[in-house]
Amino acid sequence: MGNTDSKVDFRVAVVQLTSHSQQIEPNDESFWDQFWSDKISSAQDIFALVPAAEIRALREELPSNLATLCNKLVDRLQLAAENSCHTHREQTAAINCVRLLTRLLPYIFEEPEWRGFFWSDIPTGQQQMTSNGEYVSKPPLAERLLQTLADLLFCPDFTVASKKKKGPENPEDIHTIDSCEYIWESGVGFSQPTIHVPSNDRNRTEILKLLLTCFSETIYMAPTVDQHSRPNKWLAYFTSGQNRQTLPLFTSLINIVFSYDPIGYLPYNYLLFTDTREPLVEVAAQLLCITLDNSSISSTDQPNTSGEDSPNLFLNYLSRIHRDDDFNILLKGICRLLNNPLIQTYLPGSCKKIGFYQELLMLFWKFCDRNKKFLFYVLKSSEILDLLVPILYFLNDARSDASRIGLMHIGIFILLLLSGERNFGVRLNKPYTTRIPMDISVFTGTHADLLIIVFHKIIVSAHQRLQPLYDCLLTIIVNISPYLKTLSMVSSNKLLHLLEAFSSPWFLLAAPDNHHLVFFLLEAFNNLIQYQFDGNANLVYTIIRKRQVFFALSNLATDASTITKLSTRNTSITSTTTATIPKKNNEVLVNKQTVFQANSKSNSDSEPQLNRDFIPQPNTNAPGVISNAMITTLAETPSIHTMTERTLAASSSLDDNNLRTRSNTTNESSPSSTRPASPPLSTTTASNLFPQNDNGLWSATSEWVQSWKGKLPLQTVMRLLQVLVPQVEKICMDRGLTDESEIIKFLQHGTLVGLLPVPHPILIRKYQPNSGTVMWFRTYTWGVIYLRNVDPPIWYDTDVKLFEIQRV
């Protein structure tokens, strides 16, 4: 009953603040004290008792009251920090000020005219006065707030455990202690044992959520280069040397995340005890994702990825981590947490499952991108496969879920980054023995087989919004192909099925960049044949069995009549579905989404059909249909050409014997056979070769097809077929072989030494940072944070501009 009365009193104060006919005097301390008294016990109470409509009304109709309230809240927080929050009353006042500011700030940021309020000069009448009667200028409200919050995160008996005996004689002063001795958890750069106090975890969580809110001004700006060319002032100050707590805070956030073990030693522990650590770990991971972001985006300059000279000290500290012991802590922590959702036990539900794996993937990306020594350590470690398996699990699990498109992107981007290094491809040859629940074809093979099978599944049965990632998926396969020693029969069939689908004539002529997919796949086959022929009898057998695919590609018609006929078919297909697809991408989406269904009749392997996920879905916005699931939109996916730069692999990356043997051979192939395959035309160039038709859709021409058909890298495969097909046919007739295992055994002992063209240089497409990917990651990061913070719903129902919120 008493608690209810307290909430009523607080609500009366809120109403008085918003409905007063004139401004409330700043010196009316009894009134302002009501907002941080112990009447409120949770953030949920604050959000319920201070409605959004009243905050907006206060902002528009009584701006002086809102300004005074913000000033009073920051002043009270400062006072609590100066007193080191020694009493329960001080701690309650501080945490309630934090909660109320968390509620107010989003509504200040959504109004452009208010965004400069926290950075404006303090009026003379509100400045501190010295004994001489002179005014002392105060720093802007934002600087005072951020420094106070940083100090409070290392306040003994409030957010960290005290290291001195309790008593009035020698209290610990927040301004004199060495914060580096109060780092939250042992790990990177800190080895002292720490004491876990649940109340400290809760207070840290509340303060970190307010810091996230302070940095969220970003989400109220449209995703354009102009809007994001200027740094976020809040983030720039907090990560600069002006914040005296940057080093202990960075170390605390890192260690609290990567030391977390959600399982513990007792089954069902999460049902027996309240876990105050997981909410803290989640918001700490989110804060790290934001503080490690670029401060600004330039349309011309390449982002600085080293971090060593960055004014952002969080990036600077990250780039300076170099000890193997520290790298080991980070890698083991990431692997432990990413594998948590995959854990299976004999006791159902006995292990707690975390939900912040998207934040972990973003952190791993940022660590690899900003600290190349960490990336190389990961690639040298055998635990790289402990990262690969959960990433592939997430990709397979989320492929048809529109609400997890962002998860698909970040997983594929990470694999693209890793595939640019030789060690990753070599590690994939390790046998895959761990069995996790995935709805994929049963196989016995390596981690490379697992990757190819999952990628095939994504392409043939994923959501249509993933189609811009086809190039990324195939680029990854091309990057690892020179190092794959023994592909299984299952994965070999998957690769051939992709080529069969993408090389169908009507698909090749459906969009200006569709032929790029064929170039990628042919380059992968060439790499496997030239550098790993000896161990890939399964792939060679599959190529022989599916040789008509290559013959058909080699004999692709280029005459105008045939091309016109196929283009007419594409136009008719497109016109039936353009009503539901944006005009900008309609021909690409429609023609890619139907490729596997159209090709299924000629596919003897009973592959899944792409169109399964394009059946019209129920309209969740229709009357009577209720859906609470929300998604946030993403920035445009950067093209593979802007995301990667092409480099030649070092000669040491090849098998020396293979290279020496192949290089000593003679050949009569054309010069083009020694060049690595590469899509020959950009979309801009290709579009000049054929005009748009009357419907505004472009259509292929004979000149366009001829411009790239002659550059198809078919020489290696055709030479292989020329040599091996007669041999296989002869041995089958002579021995009466009908069992494919006997044919494969024959191929295992075969050789093409002296028969293939000179090996082409290995072309690796490495990830290259650019403004497009920076904007994509910023949009994705804030979208995840928006959706994860629903209790309380910090940004819900505010005017967000960085992305759109859609109901699924």
PDB file of C-alpha atoms in Angstrom, residues 96-97 99 211 317 329 410 593 713 726:
ATOM      1  CA  ASN A  96      16.743   7.186 -10.048  1.00  0.00           C
ATOM      2  CA  CYS A  97      18.397  10.147 -11.779  1.00  0.00           C
ATOM      3  CA  ARG A  99      16.605   6.038 -14.877  1.00  0.00           C
ATOM      4  CA  LEU A 211      25.403   5.724 -21.646  1.00  0.00           C
ATOM      5  CA  TYR A 317      43.496   0.352 -26.658  1.00  0.00           C
ATOM      6  CA  ILE A 329      41.288 -15.071 -23.258  1.00  0.00           C
ATOM      7  CA  ILE A 410      27.233 -10.260 -40.302  1.00  0.00           C
ATOM      8  CA  GLN A 593      14.214 -16.334 -57.029  1.00  0.00           C
ATOM      9  CA  PRO A 713      37.524 -19.593 -67.976  1.00  0.00           C
ATOM     10  CA  PRO A 726      37.542 -41.287 -72.859  1.00  0.00           C
TER      11      PRO A 726
END
